[in-house]
Amino acid sequence: MLNIVVLVKQVPNTTQVKIDPVTNNLVREGVPSIVNPYDMYAIEEALLLKEKFGGKVSILSMGPAQAKEVIKYAMAMGADDGILLSDRAFAGSDTLATSYTLSAALSKMGKADLVLCGKQAADGDTAQVPAELAEYLGMGCITYVSKICDIADGKITVERTLDFAEAKAEVSMPAVLTLNKGINEPRLPRLKDMVKAMYMSIQVLKSNDLTLDEKRISLSGSPTQVMKVFSPERKKSGYVLNGSSDEQVSALVGELIKREII
Amino acid sequence: MARIIIDKDLCTGCGSCISACLYDALELNDDGVAVVDADKCNICRACVSECPFEAISVEGAQNIKDDKDDYHGIWVYAEQWDGKLHDVAFELLTEARQLSADLGEDLSAVLIGHNVKSDAAELNKFGANNIYLFDDSTLAIPNEETYAYLMADLITKYKPAVVLYGATAFGRSLAPRIAAKLNTGLTADCTFLSIDKERKLLQQTRPAFGGNVMATILCPEHRPQMATVRPKVFKKEALSSPEKCNVIIETVNLNDFEPKSHIIEVVGFQNKELRVEDAEIVVAGGAGFACQEDFALTKELADLLGGCVGASRAAVDAGYASHPNQVGQTGKVIAPKIYIACGIAGAIQHLVGMENSDFIIAINNDPDASIFQIADIGIVGDVKVVLPKLIEKIKSHKAKQLAV
């Protein structure tokens, strides 16, 4: 029996963000919020492990009230229950404060054997929360897991991706794992399960519900500060070729010859 | 509770903050004064620096580390595997030489492993003034938990102001553990680093919001200021006559420490096929291809030029190419001699992965695509029309060469 917690984040679908060519600003209108795509693999892997070993899959998320939607989606996929950390008192958290807050929630939730995460969030792309969280909880953490090989004797054996190779690794449980994209094929929820999930309840926890050091949450617990956000002006050094496409291609081939590429 | 406060008397209603906000949380009220929608606001503070009238402030200050002025110098964590240093260590040292000069403080490297003493000389060539060395048989196989334990101790002992790590798979796992142990900030995957000389702070710039904008991040009150940088973001350059450096041998004491995870064995070395990060010529494709069959044109052109196929995130998401070939913030950062971007619009997250290429050729049917802003030569046209013609012309040129 495995008690598995999956961390899920609601993110803006940043692949749909456009930059206004005139003002160089982000065009945010109509950008929908979605389940962080990398988290889908963590939800699916948790469900596969539950099918194999039995147990329970809980979803933990942190964000505004609307982040309930991503928990509902995970429930429609098959998760048993969900907790949302949602409180204005958490706003402004960087990765460190987020990890700290999540670790307090996991401590409250009780014994988890395994915490599964996507390899990173598609909006921030930092990949920092799982390892920071593991440190706070005193757990081992293996990142970029490409395969879960075995669970036995309180240990989990995996394959992890390094820069130059794959490696076999093991970690004693409880443990945090971050999973590679493509480790499985996330299932699509069935319509009737989506309807069922709509009626499942999600526990919402506020800062008062957790044992927290107030100096370590929100802004006061966030060492990093955004100084400015900008769209870089890139200087145009080159030129666009003129003429018919045949003429353009000929000019390009001429350039390749000049540069001794061909 | 932390929140953004706008001084009604100072606000002129210029709207600068509205366009700076990533979360669509600001608008002008009927009096022409900016107001914050607290439900949308993420307190990222992008608006604070953007306001020309200093009307925006943040309530809810940070803890201040009492001894932050005791922290000096810049450190680079020198990643190695089997005694072989990762190039990113040299790249970081090369870049950190300038940071160290701007800060007016020492540059040091930290080396952890077994039988790695000879690596110290290599690090010296790239400008390290001091090298802190942990050398022990128990450290032969890198382990994030053990290495983080040693690093955190070492940082507490010597108090560096800045610590930089390569954003490798290992470095991205190691650095957050250290940040949590030391309760300090960490900025991932920086593409630009500089020193604010007046405040003596490290300015850490990275793509944000899915790589659609850039953000400059500070860690003003906590120490050390820590950042990771992807391989190939900076160029490595050895010094012709490096100064002599001190090698400081540290005792490895792991009596009270038992890691919970470890690597058992390395099972699969990646095959020796040309990797996109090593290729001198890269032909990359993006969302401009309608299907996998069309995308195959990039492979045909790459083979013809002796290069490698690259792909934008959109092309990988569409299944045209696999992740090891992805170029950009969440893929590889590369700097080939020739980069041919086919049907790639040029989102920031892609540009940061290839803008250091020596010569950039862009083919795209949208004349306003950002890729043309950084291209040396551009062709406005459909990749499905242009690429076959280009392949044909190159083939006939090669045939002529053979005939001569």
XYZ file of C-alpha atoms in Angstrom:
666
model
C 0.000 0.000 0.000
C 1.430 3.323 -1.027
C 0.429 6.716 0.184
C 1.306 8.992 -2.726
C 1.061 12.773 -2.847
C 1.311 14.497 -6.227
C 2.224 18.178 -6.359
C 0.270 19.942 -9.057
C 0.491 23.564 -10.159
C -1.951 25.633 -12.141
C -0.076 27.662 -14.735
C -1.044 30.090 -17.476
C -0.753 28.399 -20.842
C 2.348 30.381 -21.670
C 2.685 28.789 -25.091
C -0.320 30.883 -26.079
C 1.148 34.179 -24.898
C 1.975 36.574 -27.714
C 4.127 39.666 -27.737
C 2.600 42.808 -29.185
C 5.001 43.685 -32.016
C 4.373 47.415 -31.569
C 4.449 47.908 -27.806
C 6.657 44.859 -27.091
C 4.315 44.000 -24.230
C 2.797 40.659 -23.377
C -0.660 40.080 -24.761
C -2.304 38.226 -21.894
C -5.896 38.376 -22.973
C -7.450 35.003 -23.505
C -4.535 33.067 -22.040
C -6.193 30.139 -20.263
C -4.982 28.489 -17.057
C -4.085 24.827 -17.336
C -2.596 21.987 -15.324
C 1.166 22.326 -15.599
C 1.752 19.894 -18.503
C 4.734 18.241 -16.770
C 2.537 17.423 -13.751
C 0.322 15.195 -15.901
C 3.102 12.604 -15.926
C 3.323 12.705 -12.119
C -0.450 12.211 -11.749
C -0.418 9.342 -14.238
C 2.589 7.645 -12.609
C 0.923 7.899 -9.196
C -2.205 6.230 -10.591
C -0.133 3.472 -12.202
C 1.677 2.841 -8.909
C -1.616 2.734 -7.063
C -2.982 0.204 -9.560
C 0.092 -1.963 -9.003
C 0.685 -1.628 -5.269
C -2.626 -0.347 -3.936
C -2.947 2.717 -1.743
C -4.079 6.279 -2.159
C -3.274 9.196 -4.455
C -3.682 12.681 -3.002
C -3.200 15.919 -4.902
C -1.597 18.952 -3.267
C -1.624 22.355 -4.910
C -0.965 25.918 -3.843
C -2.525 28.931 -5.517
C -5.651 31.055 -5.792
C -9.133 29.551 -5.345
C -9.392 28.834 -9.069
C -6.529 26.342 -8.746
C -9.218 23.937 -7.540
C -9.781 23.301 -11.252
C -6.460 21.511 -11.624
C -7.171 19.348 -8.582
C -10.568 18.476 -10.057
C -8.857 17.485 -13.282
C -6.493 15.180 -11.372
C -9.480 13.725 -9.533
C -11.183 13.069 -12.845
C -8.048 11.183 -13.887
C -8.432 9.061 -10.753
C -6.896 10.814 -7.741
C -8.633 10.030 -4.438
C -8.547 13.396 -2.731
C -7.104 16.874 -2.972
C -5.853 19.717 -0.846
C -5.437 23.314 -1.954
C -3.286 25.748 -0.006
C -4.921 29.051 -0.696
C -4.520 32.184 1.342
C -3.573 35.770 0.550
C -1.001 35.267 3.306
C 0.949 33.012 0.900
C 1.077 35.536 -1.961
C 4.434 36.666 -3.231
C 6.178 33.397 -2.400
C 9.333 32.580 -4.332
C 10.466 28.967 -4.710
C 11.936 28.846 -1.204
C 8.814 30.153 0.548
C 6.648 27.916 -1.656
C 8.701 24.847 -0.730
C 8.550 25.751 2.930
C 4.766 26.206 2.833
C 4.250 22.952 0.919
C 6.482 21.117 3.399
C 4.291 22.363 6.262
C 1.217 21.041 4.441
C 2.845 17.663 3.787
C 3.778 17.402 7.467
C 0.172 18.061 8.366
C -1.135 15.539 5.823
C 0.747 12.796 7.633
C 2.641 9.859 6.298
C 3.363 10.044 2.591
C 5.548 7.293 1.156
C 6.168 9.091 -2.063
C 5.870 12.684 -3.285
C 5.716 12.842 -7.073
C 6.300 16.021 -9.078
C 6.605 17.061 -12.703
C 10.173 17.934 -13.651
C 9.405 21.667 -13.571
C 6.540 24.128 -13.992
C 5.974 25.487 -17.469
C 5.682 29.110 -16.305
C 8.710 29.426 -14.030
C 10.796 26.528 -15.386
C 12.969 26.566 -12.246
C 12.653 22.918 -11.105
C 13.652 24.091 -7.629
C 10.637 23.306 -5.458
C 10.918 19.487 -5.278
C 14.541 19.431 -4.096
C 13.987 22.317 -1.655
C 10.899 20.586 -0.338
C 12.812 17.306 0.124
C 15.448 19.165 2.103
C 12.824 20.708 4.407
C 11.189 17.322 4.948
C 14.501 15.513 5.414
C 13.708 13.235 2.482
C 15.815 11.912 -0.333
C 15.018 13.299 -3.767
C 15.772 11.962 -7.212
C 15.224 14.293 -10.145
C 14.598 13.647 -13.864
C 13.380 10.100 -13.305
C 12.847 8.304 -16.622
C 11.627 5.001 -15.176
C 10.448 3.643 -11.854
C 11.957 0.156 -11.734
C 10.909 -1.328 -8.434
C 9.598 -0.626 -4.965
C 10.694 -3.081 -2.279
C 11.992 -3.115 1.295
C 11.189 0.538 1.831
C 13.300 1.546 -1.142
C 12.480 2.701 -4.608
C 14.766 1.981 -7.551
C 14.645 4.256 -10.576
C 16.476 5.303 -13.688
C 17.393 8.959 -13.760
C 18.632 11.115 -16.608
C 21.983 12.826 -16.221
C 23.537 15.154 -18.756
C 25.616 12.450 -20.390
C 23.951 9.183 -19.433
C 21.172 7.363 -17.661
C 21.907 6.080 -14.188
C 20.266 3.543 -11.945
C 19.600 5.051 -8.525
C 17.792 4.161 -5.353
C 16.284 6.140 -2.517
C 14.753 5.104 0.774
C 11.138 6.075 1.280
C 9.605 8.459 2.004
C 11.080 10.192 -1.005
C 10.473 12.947 -3.533
C 10.754 12.102 -7.234
C 10.537 14.409 -10.233
C 9.513 12.699 -13.435
C 10.596 13.241 -17.008
C 8.112 14.161 -19.665
C 7.214 11.010 -21.550
C 7.731 8.540 -18.672
C 4.147 7.417 -19.373
C 1.123 8.465 -21.393
C -1.210 10.490 -19.180
C -4.766 9.221 -19.490
C -7.591 11.452 -20.621
C -10.357 11.637 -18.029
C -13.655 10.094 -19.084
C -16.633 12.395 -19.211
C -18.447 10.578 -16.411
C -15.334 10.864 -14.226
C -15.178 14.585 -14.928
C -18.757 14.897 -13.791
C -18.010 12.793 -10.705
C -14.976 14.961 -9.883
C -17.138 18.060 -9.939
C -18.898 16.747 -6.873
C -15.787 15.633 -4.991
C -14.761 17.938 -2.193
C -11.402 19.643 -1.973
C -9.979 20.587 1.366
C -8.775 24.199 1.385
C -6.083 25.000 3.927
C -5.198 28.490 5.052
C -2.110 29.663 6.898
C -3.895 29.245 10.254
C -4.430 25.567 9.486
C -0.693 24.926 9.238
C 2.160 25.164 11.709
C 4.184 27.906 10.072
C 6.905 30.338 10.971
C 5.449 33.565 9.564
C 8.893 34.886 8.752
C 9.333 32.077 6.256
C 6.214 32.457 4.138
C 5.102 34.955 1.527
C 7.380 37.943 0.879
C 9.127 37.795 4.224
C 10.180 34.212 3.483
C 11.227 34.909 -0.109
C 14.886 35.842 -0.467
C 14.585 36.622 -4.176
C 12.924 39.736 -5.569
C 12.024 40.611 -9.117
C 13.771 43.879 -9.887
C 12.322 44.341 -13.350
C 10.563 42.506 -16.128
C 11.287 43.430 -19.717
C 11.120 42.340 -23.319
C 14.640 42.585 -24.645
C 15.169 44.811 -27.646
C 17.201 42.809 -30.074
C 19.198 44.732 -32.599
C 18.601 43.847 -36.166
C 21.952 43.189 -37.703
C 20.830 41.250 -40.725
C 18.601 41.695 -43.724
C 15.759 39.943 -45.469
C 16.444 38.740 -48.995
C 14.444 40.191 -51.875
C 13.052 38.718 -55.049
C 11.201 35.578 -55.969
C 11.685 32.532 -53.797
C 14.056 31.091 -56.424
C 16.153 34.260 -56.328
C 16.126 34.268 -52.527
C 17.244 30.647 -52.382
C 20.010 31.319 -54.906
C 21.246 34.254 -52.837
C 21.241 32.083 -49.719
C 23.164 29.293 -51.463
C 25.657 31.949 -52.583
C 26.105 32.968 -48.954
C 26.661 29.343 -47.901
C 29.282 28.951 -50.626
C 30.968 32.195 -49.552
C 31.117 30.899 -45.993
C 32.539 27.566 -47.217
C 29.666 25.608 -45.756
C 29.128 23.800 -49.037
C -0.024 40.196 4.960
C 2.105 41.172 2.039
C 0.562 43.418 -0.582
C 1.221 46.082 -3.215
C 0.330 49.620 -2.204
C -0.265 52.458 -4.671
C 0.031 56.031 -3.414
C -3.017 57.774 -4.904
C -1.365 61.187 -4.638
C 1.743 60.154 -6.533
C 0.013 58.047 -9.208
C -0.503 60.016 -12.444
C -2.423 57.282 -14.213
C 0.316 56.862 -16.811
C -0.367 53.134 -17.049
C 3.296 52.019 -17.035
C 2.543 49.548 -14.284
C -0.365 48.043 -16.187
C 1.769 46.962 -19.104
C 4.498 45.729 -16.753
C 2.131 43.417 -14.878
C 2.408 39.766 -15.858
C -0.793 38.815 -14.103
C -3.213 41.369 -15.480
C -3.792 42.551 -11.907
C -3.618 46.321 -12.422
C -6.086 48.718 -13.976
C -6.996 52.388 -13.817
C -10.057 53.235 -11.754
C -12.588 55.934 -12.620
C -10.350 58.570 -11.017
C -7.489 57.600 -13.312
C -5.492 56.012 -10.520
C -3.976 52.552 -10.727
C -5.583 49.932 -8.490
C -4.525 46.376 -7.725
C -6.792 43.376 -8.000
C -5.484 41.463 -4.984
C -6.876 38.169 -6.251
C -4.818 38.335 -9.407
C -1.717 39.988 -7.935
C 1.206 37.662 -7.353
C 3.283 40.390 -5.630
C 6.086 39.798 -8.118
C 6.974 43.493 -7.788
C 7.539 44.039 -11.497
C 5.330 47.157 -11.240
C 7.334 48.703 -8.387
C 10.439 49.440 -10.435
C 8.368 50.276 -13.506
C 6.531 53.230 -11.918
C 8.225 56.490 -13.010
C 6.707 58.323 -10.037
C 7.662 55.955 -7.227
C 4.009 55.606 -6.351
C 4.124 51.837 -5.860
C 5.551 50.118 -2.817
C 5.340 46.730 -1.147
C 4.125 46.098 2.326
C 5.555 43.075 4.110
C 9.296 43.407 4.232
C 11.791 40.611 4.142
C 13.754 39.238 7.013
C 17.148 40.817 7.002
C 20.138 38.611 7.530
C 22.111 40.359 10.247
C 25.549 39.338 9.086
C 25.108 39.826 5.336
C 28.013 42.286 5.191
C 30.351 39.529 6.358
C 29.900 37.678 3.059
C 32.559 38.305 0.398
C 33.798 36.803 -2.831
C 32.405 34.799 -5.695
C 32.390 31.015 -5.778
C 31.873 28.642 -8.646
C 30.866 25.073 -7.919
C 33.056 23.033 -10.289
C 31.060 19.991 -11.329
C 33.029 16.896 -12.233
C 32.237 13.305 -13.065
C 34.909 10.593 -12.859
C 37.466 13.346 -12.359
C 36.519 15.065 -15.615
C 35.383 18.645 -15.109
C 32.205 19.756 -16.843
C 32.828 22.584 -19.312
C 30.196 24.664 -17.529
C 32.685 25.127 -14.654
C 35.114 26.848 -17.029
C 32.323 28.890 -18.588
C 31.169 30.092 -15.170
C 34.715 30.971 -14.078
C 35.287 32.906 -17.303
C 32.153 34.973 -16.748
C 32.755 35.280 -13.006
C 36.166 36.929 -13.597
C 34.356 40.061 -14.696
C 31.857 39.818 -11.828
C 34.722 39.401 -9.392
C 36.463 42.482 -10.813
C 33.250 44.518 -10.645
C 32.664 43.430 -7.087
C 36.319 43.923 -6.164
C 36.427 40.549 -4.444
C 38.092 37.157 -4.896
C 37.029 34.386 -7.255
C 37.129 30.832 -5.921
C 36.122 27.368 -7.091
C 34.835 24.444 -5.052
C 35.821 20.971 -6.179
C 34.291 17.840 -4.659
C 35.155 14.276 -5.714
C 37.797 11.583 -5.552
C 41.273 11.850 -7.093
C 40.395 15.279 -8.430
C 43.490 17.191 -7.299
C 44.726 17.483 -10.872
C 41.505 19.292 -11.790
C 42.535 22.147 -9.495
C 45.246 23.193 -11.947
C 42.662 23.325 -14.741
C 40.409 25.574 -12.673
C 43.334 27.857 -11.945
C 43.822 28.436 -15.683
C 40.334 29.937 -15.800
C 40.938 32.434 -13.043
C 40.135 30.867 -9.675
C 42.190 32.563 -6.928
C 41.316 29.894 -4.365
C 40.228 26.315 -4.786
C 38.446 24.575 -1.948
C 38.951 20.856 -2.300
C 37.105 17.892 -0.828
C 38.826 14.723 -2.007
C 37.735 11.398 -0.595
C 36.857 7.924 -1.847
C 33.331 8.283 -0.406
C 32.798 11.191 -2.807
C 33.685 9.265 -5.973
C 30.110 9.110 -7.267
C 28.441 12.527 -7.052
C 25.516 12.617 -4.625
C 23.352 15.704 -4.233
C 22.652 15.107 -0.563
C 26.266 14.538 0.450
C 27.624 17.301 -1.740
C 24.958 19.727 -0.456
C 25.885 18.842 3.110
C 29.553 19.617 2.461
C 28.799 22.767 0.439
C 26.484 24.198 3.098
C 29.136 23.659 5.762
C 31.796 25.247 3.606
C 29.619 28.245 2.797
C 28.837 28.753 6.484
C 32.547 28.598 7.269
C 33.889 30.975 4.587
C 30.819 33.139 3.830
C 30.959 33.829 0.063
C 28.686 36.609 -1.256
C 27.837 34.743 -4.464
C 27.773 31.040 -5.408
C 27.241 29.958 -9.028
C 26.347 26.472 -10.252
C 26.037 24.899 -13.693
C 22.378 24.193 -14.431
C 23.105 20.585 -15.361
C 20.778 17.781 -14.289
C 23.011 17.345 -11.240
C 23.530 21.056 -10.518
C 19.785 21.715 -10.721
C 19.279 19.073 -8.036
C 22.197 20.117 -5.866
C 21.712 23.891 -5.689
C 18.103 23.904 -4.351
C 19.099 21.590 -1.489
C 21.825 24.046 -0.506
C 19.419 27.003 -0.804
C 16.969 25.282 1.550
C 19.715 24.360 4.032
C 20.983 27.950 4.134
C 17.585 29.634 3.788
C 18.777 31.754 0.900
C 17.650 32.647 -2.623
C 18.394 30.741 -5.798
C 17.720 31.884 -9.350
C 17.534 29.144 -11.972
C 18.918 29.162 -15.505
C 20.267 32.700 -15.678
C 21.258 33.934 -19.109
C 22.912 37.158 -17.960
C 24.716 38.089 -14.746
C 26.059 41.460 -13.673
C 27.004 43.351 -10.535
C 25.199 46.411 -9.209
C 28.425 48.075 -8.078
C 26.742 50.571 -5.797
C 24.725 48.046 -3.822
C 27.214 45.216 -4.389
C 24.437 42.930 -5.538
C 24.333 40.215 -8.171
C 21.781 41.020 -10.876
C 20.417 37.732 -12.169
C 18.561 37.845 -15.462
C 16.573 34.903 -16.798
C 13.629 34.217 -19.061
C 10.356 34.247 -17.118
C 6.679 33.540 -17.662
C 7.248 30.556 -19.896
C 10.151 32.308 -21.565
C 8.006 35.092 -22.971
C 9.779 37.912 -21.115
C 13.035 38.459 -19.256
C 13.211 39.155 -15.523
C 16.093 40.561 -13.500
C 16.143 39.113 -10.012
C 17.970 40.205 -6.861
C 18.636 38.510 -3.549
C 19.166 41.671 -1.515
C 19.007 40.543 2.102
C 20.105 36.908 2.148
C 23.512 35.368 1.609
C 24.959 33.884 -0.372
C 23.255 35.059 -3.563
C 22.993 31.893 -5.633
C 22.273 31.248 -9.297
C 22.471 28.431 -11.804
C 23.497 28.937 -15.433
C 22.940 26.488 -18.285
C 25.930 25.040 -20.140
C 27.011 27.063 -23.213
C 25.320 30.284 -22.084
C 28.771 31.745 -21.427
C 31.903 31.173 -23.476
C 34.933 29.647 -21.779
C 38.303 31.335 -22.174
C 41.461 30.317 -20.361
C 43.885 32.942 -19.086
C 47.255 33.079 -20.864
C 49.139 33.654 -17.618
C 46.990 32.795 -14.619
C 48.046 33.946 -11.169
C 49.074 31.295 -8.720
C 46.173 30.088 -6.645
C 45.730 28.665 -3.168
C 44.443 25.127 -2.916
C 42.662 24.759 0.397
C 42.187 21.126 1.354
C 39.091 20.581 3.458
C 38.555 17.631 5.749
C 35.726 15.341 4.743
C 33.749 14.443 7.821
C 30.610 12.495 7.031
C 30.361 10.599 10.319
C 27.011 12.140 11.183
C 25.635 11.975 7.688
C 23.965 9.246 5.708
C 22.399 10.145 2.344
C 18.974 8.664 1.639
C 19.568 8.289 -2.075
C 22.490 7.231 -4.196
C 23.420 6.294 -7.717
C 23.977 2.554 -8.119
C 25.459 2.534 -11.586
C 25.556 4.459 -14.798
C 23.560 2.313 -17.198
C 23.333 3.973 -20.532
C 25.767 6.409 -22.006
C 24.111 8.449 -24.658
C 25.016 7.200 -28.086
C 27.757 8.813 -30.030
C 25.484 10.360 -32.625
C 26.104 14.034 -33.257
C 24.370 15.983 -30.490
C 22.681 19.260 -31.254
C 24.804 21.060 -28.640
C 28.013 19.875 -30.307
C 27.027 20.402 -33.948
C 28.605 23.223 -35.962
C 25.593 23.441 -38.231
C 22.060 23.158 -36.895
C 18.907 23.102 -39.008
C 16.019 23.719 -36.642
C 12.309 23.487 -37.281
C 9.299 24.915 -35.515
C 5.557 25.303 -35.667
C 5.743 26.416 -39.292
C 5.681 22.775 -40.355
C 2.228 21.293 -40.776
C 3.177 17.658 -40.273
C 5.965 15.244 -39.464
C 6.600 14.485 -43.161
C 7.256 18.156 -43.867
C 9.450 18.425 -40.772
C 11.653 15.691 -42.261
C 12.933 18.388 -44.645
C 15.043 19.727 -41.764
C 16.757 16.349 -41.450
C 17.356 16.200 -45.178
C 18.960 19.641 -45.150
C 20.954 18.906 -41.985
C 22.342 15.685 -43.485
C 23.262 17.526 -46.657
C 25.209 20.128 -44.640
C 26.741 17.635 -42.197
C 24.779 19.140 -39.352
C 22.203 18.198 -36.802
C 18.461 18.770 -36.482
C 17.201 21.147 -33.821
C 13.637 21.905 -32.829
C 11.604 24.586 -31.107
C 9.440 23.688 -28.143
C 6.362 23.792 -30.365
C 7.893 21.214 -32.722
C 8.765 18.912 -29.812
C 5.299 19.337 -28.314
C 3.812 18.425 -31.696
C 5.931 15.254 -31.695
C 8.022 16.213 -34.746
C 11.278 15.918 -32.816
C 12.441 14.578 -29.480
C 13.456 16.531 -26.394
C 17.259 16.049 -26.687
C 17.023 18.087 -29.911
C 15.004 20.919 -28.377
C 16.719 24.299 -28.485
C 15.790 26.994 -25.981
C 15.203 27.706 -22.337
C 13.762 24.274 -21.574
C 15.957 22.489 -24.097
C 19.580 22.958 -25.064
C 21.478 26.219 -25.221
C 23.670 26.065 -28.303
C 26.112 28.248 -30.216
C 26.823 26.641 -33.596
C 28.601 28.302 -36.538
C 25.414 28.261 -38.601
C 21.865 28.132 -37.267
C 19.086 27.760 -39.801
C 15.716 28.474 -38.187
C 12.893 27.075 -40.324
C 9.318 27.984 -39.462
C 10.356 29.239 -36.040
C 8.693 32.458 -34.867
C 11.331 33.272 -32.245
C 9.802 33.355 -28.761
C 12.232 34.575 -26.111
C 12.476 31.081 -24.661
C 13.784 29.888 -28.041
C 16.030 32.872 -28.765
C 17.929 32.502 -25.478
C 18.882 29.012 -26.637
C 20.472 29.997 -29.947
C 21.179 33.725 -30.079
C 24.912 33.172 -29.550
C 25.151 31.300 -32.864
C 27.772 32.819 -35.178
C 25.491 33.134 -38.207
C 21.713 32.881 -38.142
C 19.528 32.182 -41.158
C 15.766 32.464 -40.726
C 13.031 31.164 -42.996
C 9.518 32.089 -41.957
C 6.323 33.119 -43.702
C 5.564 35.893 -41.201
C 7.669 38.981 -41.968
C 7.030 40.298 -38.437
C 8.335 37.161 -36.712
C 10.825 37.957 -33.929
C 13.328 35.524 -35.388
C 14.118 38.073 -38.123
C 15.247 40.537 -35.445
C 18.259 38.412 -34.661
C 18.811 36.747 -38.036
C 21.756 37.680 -40.234
C 19.854 36.615 -43.330
C 16.129 36.115 -43.646
C 13.824 34.629 -46.228
C 10.139 35.429 -45.943
C 8.374 32.374 -47.269
C 6.760 29.065 -46.511
C 9.285 26.475 -45.344
C 7.504 23.843 -47.409
C 8.238 25.818 -50.547
C 11.650 27.246 -49.671
C 13.354 24.191 -48.156
C 12.878 21.823 -51.139
C 14.267 24.516 -53.414
C 17.203 25.096 -51.091
C 17.926 21.370 -50.849
C 17.723 21.044 -54.629
C 20.110 23.969 -55.215
C 22.621 22.678 -52.680
C 22.483 19.229 -54.244
C 23.119 20.597 -57.715
C 25.964 22.736 -56.385
C 27.524 19.659 -54.778
C 27.076 17.669 -58.001
C 28.901 20.416 -59.886
C 31.717 20.356 -57.332
C 32.108 16.626 -57.853
C 32.110 17.032 -61.613
C 34.998 19.508 -61.516
